[in-house]
Amino acid sequence: MGLRRTCMTLLLIVVVAGAPTGCLLGGDEGEPPIYVAITIDTERDYPPYFDTYRGIDEGIPRLTALLDEYGVRATFFVTGMVALHRPDVVRDLALSHEVGCHSLYHNEALYSLSYEEKEERMAAATQFLEALVGAPIVSFRSPYHSGDTDLMHILEDLGYTSEGSARKAGSYPYHPASDDWNVPGDMDILRIPVSNVPSYCYSFFLYDSSFVAAYEYAVAAQETRDITVVVIGLHPWEFCEMETGSEQWDRICGDVTYTMLADLFAYLSNKNVRYVTYAEIVELFS
Ligand SMILES: [Zn+2]
């Protein structure tokens, strides 16, 4: 009741003052929003080294509570093995977020497999995830960002509309060429790489920086674009204290990534941004 009265009062003030009445999240009227995609490579802990699922059991609840707090709809790229071992978690994620595919296993680079092996794994993972969540799976990211041109054709044949592996040369979304996934062409699938800031926008690469600094870098790099897209990559196990044996990884596992992400959401809360899933980015570029 109080909230409704406050809103009506604000609306009245805005109308009387002749100001715009649109429901902008901030920024100048008419300015297109900055589109921000929060993406989570949802796999077992620190692959291929660990066989545990602490990230799924402990990390995901922390992360989804933070996403809920800021009304962020994210894209979770889920391995078939996570879906097998934690089906209830994946079903719950699908209620509030987009569930994409992160291949069947997370053991080796996909380009090291034959065409037939890649095809079998993609088909199995896709069928498994679709049966679990009861909806088409249309977004994909390779384990270790290890795809190739064949994979683009396999994914397109399976009905995927986007592919989210990072690439070194630039990071703006594009449709790949049918004979080289690393150059623009006329395939239907849209590559939406993780932002380049100037390294990949994952916590691991930012431990001396922050997601806020990375966001500003990515936005500035797209100054001449009509559509500005910032893609951030995360892993569930980064939200748990981990002893990986790697000092670099241990530094970003636990509170560091959580705090850095919370700081970003707070920073963006009064800016003209719109959080989007991969399926929604495909709509933007269609
Ligand atoms: Zn991964």
Short mmCIF file of C-alpha atoms and ligand atoms in Angstrom, two decimals:
data_model
loop_
_atom_site.label_atom_id
_atom_site.label_comp_id
_atom_site.label_asym_id
_atom_site.label_seq_id
_atom_site.Cartn_x
_atom_site.Cartn_y
_atom_site.Cartn_z
CA MET A 1 0.00 0.00 0.00
CA GLY A 2 2.75 2.39 1.06
CA LEU A 3 4.84 1.41 -1.95
CA ARG A 4 1.92 1.94 -4.32
CA ARG A 5 1.25 5.41 -2.90
CA THR A 6 4.93 6.31 -3.20
CA CYS A 7 4.98 5.17 -6.83
CA MET A 8 1.85 7.17 -7.66
CA THR A 9 3.40 10.25 -6.05
CA LEU A 10 6.60 9.81 -8.03
CA LEU A 11 4.60 9.32 -11.25
CA LEU A 12 2.65 12.50 -10.56
CA ILE A 13 5.83 14.50 -9.94
CA VAL A 14 7.35 13.16 -13.16
CA VAL A 15 4.25 13.98 -15.24
CA VAL A 16 3.91 17.47 -13.76
CA ALA A 17 7.60 18.16 -14.36
CA GLY A 18 7.25 17.02 -17.97
CA ALA A 19 10.01 14.47 -17.51
CA PRO A 20 9.99 11.12 -19.32
CA THR A 21 7.76 8.51 -17.73
CA GLY A 22 9.55 5.47 -19.16
CA CYS A 23 10.78 2.81 -16.80
CA LEU A 24 14.50 3.31 -17.39
CA LEU A 25 17.02 1.75 -15.07
CA GLY A 26 19.08 4.92 -15.27
CA GLY A 27 21.11 6.68 -17.93
CA ASP A 28 19.90 9.11 -20.56
CA GLU A 29 16.48 8.72 -22.12
CA GLY A 30 16.70 6.99 -25.46
CA GLU A 31 20.16 5.60 -24.83
CA PRO A 32 20.17 1.86 -25.50
CA PRO A 33 21.04 -0.20 -22.45
CA ILE A 34 24.30 -2.04 -21.99
CA TYR A 35 23.49 -5.74 -22.21
CA VAL A 36 25.21 -7.84 -19.56
CA ALA A 37 25.29 -11.64 -19.63
CA ILE A 38 26.28 -13.51 -16.49
CA THR A 39 27.35 -16.99 -17.56
CA ILE A 40 28.30 -19.94 -15.36
CA ASP A 41 30.23 -22.96 -16.63
CA THR A 42 28.41 -25.48 -14.45
CA GLU A 43 30.78 -28.39 -14.04
CA ARG A 44 32.39 -30.51 -11.33
CA ASP A 45 35.05 -28.81 -9.19
CA TYR A 46 38.22 -27.60 -10.87
CA PRO A 47 38.07 -29.98 -13.86
CA PRO A 48 39.68 -32.20 -14.90
CA TYR A 49 41.50 -32.57 -11.57
CA PHE A 50 38.69 -33.05 -9.04
CA ASP A 51 35.70 -35.39 -9.00
CA THR A 52 33.72 -33.48 -6.38
CA TYR A 53 30.63 -31.28 -6.67
CA ARG A 54 31.07 -28.72 -3.90
CA GLY A 55 30.54 -25.92 -6.38
CA ILE A 56 27.13 -27.34 -7.26
CA ASP A 57 26.16 -28.08 -3.64
CA GLU A 58 27.62 -25.03 -1.90
CA GLY A 59 28.56 -22.52 -4.60
CA ILE A 60 25.30 -22.47 -6.58
CA PRO A 61 23.09 -21.57 -3.58
CA ARG A 62 25.38 -18.63 -2.76
CA LEU A 63 25.44 -17.48 -6.35
CA THR A 64 21.72 -17.84 -7.06
CA ALA A 65 20.84 -15.94 -3.85
CA LEU A 66 22.99 -13.06 -5.12
CA LEU A 67 21.43 -13.25 -8.60
CA ASP A 68 17.96 -13.21 -7.02
CA GLU A 69 18.85 -10.20 -4.89
CA TYR A 70 19.58 -8.16 -8.01
CA GLY A 71 16.96 -9.75 -10.28
CA VAL A 72 19.62 -11.17 -12.59
CA ARG A 73 18.63 -13.93 -15.02
CA ALA A 74 21.83 -15.81 -15.91
CA THR A 75 22.89 -18.55 -18.31
CA PHE A 76 24.15 -21.79 -16.76
CA PHE A 77 26.12 -23.98 -19.18
CA VAL A 78 25.67 -27.41 -17.59
CA THR A 79 27.66 -30.59 -18.28
CA GLY A 80 25.74 -33.83 -18.77
CA MET A 81 27.57 -35.24 -15.76
CA VAL A 82 26.32 -32.45 -13.48
CA ALA A 83 22.80 -33.10 -14.76
CA LEU A 84 23.27 -36.79 -13.99
CA HIS A 85 24.66 -36.28 -10.49
CA ARG A 86 22.61 -33.24 -9.43
CA PRO A 87 19.34 -33.35 -11.46
CA ASP A 88 17.30 -31.44 -8.87
CA VAL A 89 19.75 -28.53 -8.88
CA VAL A 90 19.57 -28.27 -12.67
CA ARG A 91 15.77 -28.42 -12.67
CA ASP A 92 15.68 -25.63 -10.08
CA LEU A 93 18.06 -23.49 -12.12
CA ALA A 94 15.82 -23.85 -15.17
CA LEU A 95 12.93 -22.24 -13.24
CA SER A 96 14.70 -18.88 -13.01
CA HIS A 97 17.58 -18.96 -15.50
CA GLU A 98 18.53 -20.24 -18.94
CA VAL A 99 20.11 -23.70 -18.90
CA GLY A 100 22.60 -24.25 -21.71
CA CYS A 101 24.97 -27.12 -22.42
CA HIS A 102 28.66 -27.47 -21.45
CA SER A 103 29.13 -30.83 -23.23
CA LEU A 104 28.69 -34.28 -21.72
CA TYR A 105 32.00 -34.57 -19.86
CA HIS A 106 34.70 -32.09 -18.92
CA ASN A 107 37.77 -34.23 -19.50
CA GLU A 108 39.48 -33.20 -22.71
CA ALA A 109 39.48 -30.60 -25.46
CA LEU A 110 36.61 -31.19 -27.87
CA TYR A 111 38.82 -30.57 -30.91
CA SER A 112 40.82 -33.66 -29.91
CA LEU A 113 37.78 -35.85 -30.65
CA SER A 114 36.65 -37.15 -34.04
CA TYR A 115 33.61 -35.63 -35.75
CA GLU A 116 31.54 -38.69 -34.78
CA GLU A 117 32.65 -38.57 -31.15
CA LYS A 118 31.79 -34.90 -30.88
CA GLU A 119 28.43 -35.52 -32.53
CA GLU A 120 27.58 -38.39 -30.17
CA ARG A 121 28.51 -36.42 -27.06
CA MET A 122 26.65 -33.29 -28.10
CA ALA A 123 23.54 -35.29 -28.99
CA ALA A 124 23.62 -37.25 -25.72
CA ALA A 125 24.18 -34.18 -23.54
CA THR A 126 21.47 -32.23 -25.35
CA GLN A 127 18.87 -35.00 -25.09
CA PHE A 128 19.69 -35.54 -21.44
CA LEU A 129 19.42 -31.86 -20.50
CA GLU A 130 16.25 -31.34 -22.54
CA ALA A 131 14.56 -34.31 -20.91
CA LEU A 132 15.58 -33.00 -17.50
CA VAL A 133 14.39 -29.42 -17.85
CA GLY A 134 11.55 -30.09 -20.30
CA ALA A 135 12.58 -27.36 -22.74
CA PRO A 136 14.86 -26.96 -25.76
CA ILE A 137 18.55 -26.36 -25.00
CA VAL A 138 19.80 -23.76 -27.50
CA SER A 139 23.02 -22.28 -26.01
CA PHE A 140 26.38 -24.01 -25.74
CA ARG A 141 29.88 -23.42 -24.37
CA SER A 142 32.79 -25.83 -24.85
CA PRO A 143 34.82 -27.20 -21.96
CA TYR A 144 38.12 -25.27 -21.93
CA HIS A 145 36.64 -23.18 -24.80
CA SER A 146 37.91 -25.95 -27.03
CA GLY A 147 35.58 -26.04 -30.02
CA ASP A 148 36.26 -26.09 -33.73
CA THR A 149 34.47 -25.51 -37.03
CA ASP A 150 32.97 -29.03 -37.08
CA LEU A 151 31.42 -28.36 -33.69
CA MET A 152 29.56 -25.33 -35.09
CA HIS A 153 27.89 -27.55 -37.70
CA ILE A 154 27.06 -30.24 -35.13
CA LEU A 155 25.52 -27.67 -32.81
CA GLU A 156 23.53 -26.01 -35.57
CA ASP A 157 22.16 -29.40 -36.67
CA LEU A 158 21.05 -30.05 -33.08
CA GLY A 159 19.12 -26.78 -32.99
CA TYR A 160 21.57 -24.61 -31.07
CA THR A 161 21.33 -20.89 -31.76
CA SER A 162 24.46 -19.73 -29.89
CA GLU A 163 27.95 -20.82 -28.91
CA GLY A 164 29.77 -19.11 -26.06
CA SER A 165 33.45 -20.07 -26.11
CA ALA A 166 35.97 -17.28 -25.72
CA ARG A 167 38.32 -16.32 -28.50
CA LYS A 168 41.59 -14.42 -28.40
CA ALA A 169 40.96 -12.11 -31.35
CA GLY A 170 38.11 -9.87 -30.24
CA SER A 171 34.97 -10.90 -28.49
CA TYR A 172 32.02 -9.27 -30.24
CA PRO A 173 29.17 -11.65 -31.26
CA TYR A 174 29.24 -12.85 -34.87
CA HIS A 175 27.94 -15.58 -37.16
CA PRO A 176 30.89 -17.80 -38.14
CA ALA A 177 31.87 -18.89 -41.63
CA SER A 178 30.98 -22.47 -42.50
CA ASP A 179 34.65 -23.33 -43.17
CA ASP A 180 36.24 -21.41 -40.27
CA TRP A 181 34.53 -20.80 -36.95
CA ASN A 182 36.98 -17.99 -36.12
CA VAL A 183 35.96 -15.61 -38.91
CA PRO A 184 32.56 -14.04 -39.64
CA GLY A 185 30.36 -15.74 -42.22
CA ASP A 186 26.83 -16.86 -42.90
CA MET A 187 26.11 -19.70 -40.48
CA ASP A 188 22.91 -19.31 -38.46
CA ILE A 189 24.50 -20.01 -35.10
CA LEU A 190 25.74 -16.89 -33.25
CA ARG A 191 29.09 -16.99 -31.48
CA ILE A 192 28.88 -14.92 -28.29
CA PRO A 193 32.38 -15.06 -26.78
CA VAL A 194 33.27 -14.20 -23.23
CA SER A 195 34.33 -10.54 -23.15
CA ASN A 196 37.96 -9.70 -23.73
CA VAL A 197 39.05 -7.28 -20.98
CA PRO A 198 41.82 -7.64 -22.35
CA SER A 199 42.11 -11.25 -21.16
CA TYR A 200 39.01 -13.43 -20.83
CA CYS A 201 36.50 -12.02 -18.37
CA TYR A 202 36.76 -14.77 -15.75
CA SER A 203 37.73 -14.23 -12.11
CA PHE A 204 40.95 -16.13 -12.66
CA PHE A 205 42.19 -13.46 -15.03
CA LEU A 206 41.00 -10.57 -12.86
CA TYR A 207 42.37 -11.29 -9.42
CA ASP A 208 44.50 -8.14 -9.56
CA SER A 209 41.59 -6.21 -11.05
CA SER A 210 37.80 -6.42 -10.67
CA PHE A 211 34.59 -7.11 -12.57
CA VAL A 212 33.77 -3.40 -12.36
CA ALA A 213 37.04 -2.48 -14.11
CA ALA A 214 36.49 -5.29 -16.61
CA TYR A 215 32.96 -4.07 -17.33
CA GLU A 216 34.18 -0.52 -18.01
CA TYR A 217 36.95 -1.85 -20.26
CA ALA A 218 34.52 -3.99 -22.27
CA VAL A 219 32.04 -1.12 -22.68
CA ALA A 220 34.75 1.32 -23.81
CA ALA A 221 36.02 -1.22 -26.36
CA GLN A 222 32.56 -1.27 -28.01
CA GLU A 223 32.19 2.49 -28.31
CA THR A 224 31.35 2.35 -32.03
CA ARG A 225 28.88 -0.56 -31.80
CA ASP A 226 25.11 -0.16 -31.92
CA ILE A 227 24.65 -2.98 -29.41
CA THR A 228 26.99 -3.24 -26.43
CA VAL A 229 27.31 -6.69 -24.87
CA VAL A 230 29.40 -7.61 -21.83
CA VAL A 231 29.80 -11.34 -21.12
CA ILE A 232 31.21 -12.47 -17.78
CA GLY A 233 32.27 -16.05 -17.08
CA LEU A 234 32.08 -17.81 -13.72
CA HIS A 235 32.38 -21.32 -12.23
CA PRO A 236 30.30 -22.58 -9.29
CA TRP A 237 33.40 -23.83 -7.48
CA GLU A 238 34.82 -20.30 -7.40
CA PHE A 239 32.23 -19.57 -4.73
CA CYS A 240 33.80 -22.15 -2.36
CA GLU A 241 37.12 -22.18 -0.57
CA MET A 242 39.27 -24.56 -2.64
CA GLU A 243 42.71 -26.06 -2.29
CA THR A 244 43.53 -26.70 -5.91
CA GLY A 245 47.30 -26.73 -5.55
CA SER A 246 47.39 -23.65 -7.75
CA GLU A 247 47.98 -20.41 -5.90
CA GLN A 248 46.36 -18.44 -8.71
CA TRP A 249 43.12 -20.41 -8.58
CA ASP A 250 43.01 -20.62 -4.79
CA ARG A 251 43.15 -16.83 -4.62
CA ILE A 252 39.88 -16.42 -6.48
CA CYS A 253 37.98 -19.32 -4.84
CA GLY A 254 35.82 -18.40 -1.87
CA ASP A 255 34.82 -14.86 -0.95
CA VAL A 256 36.88 -13.00 -3.55
CA THR A 257 34.74 -13.83 -6.59
CA TYR A 258 31.51 -13.49 -4.61
CA THR A 259 32.47 -10.04 -3.34
CA MET A 260 33.73 -8.91 -6.74
CA LEU A 261 30.43 -9.98 -8.35
CA ALA A 262 28.32 -8.37 -5.60
CA ASP A 263 30.32 -5.15 -6.08
CA LEU A 264 29.58 -5.26 -9.82
CA PHE A 265 25.84 -5.73 -9.29
CA ALA A 266 25.78 -2.86 -6.79
CA TYR A 267 27.77 -0.67 -9.20
CA LEU A 268 25.39 -1.44 -12.08
CA SER A 269 22.22 -1.08 -10.03
CA ASN A 270 21.78 2.60 -10.98
CA LYS A 271 23.10 2.30 -14.53
CA ASN A 272 21.28 1.70 -17.79
CA VAL A 273 22.01 -2.02 -18.05
CA ARG A 274 19.85 -4.98 -18.90
CA TYR A 275 20.80 -8.49 -17.84
CA VAL A 276 20.28 -10.95 -20.67
CA THR A 277 20.58 -14.67 -21.27
CA TYR A 278 22.28 -16.09 -24.35
CA ALA A 279 18.93 -16.84 -25.96
CA GLU A 280 17.99 -13.19 -25.46
CA ILE A 281 21.27 -12.00 -27.04
CA VAL A 282 20.44 -14.10 -30.11
CA GLU A 283 17.12 -12.22 -30.30
CA LEU A 284 18.97 -8.90 -30.12
CA PHE A 285 21.17 -9.83 -33.07
CA SER A 286 18.47 -11.40 -35.23
ZN ZN B 1 34.19 -25.57 -18.11
#
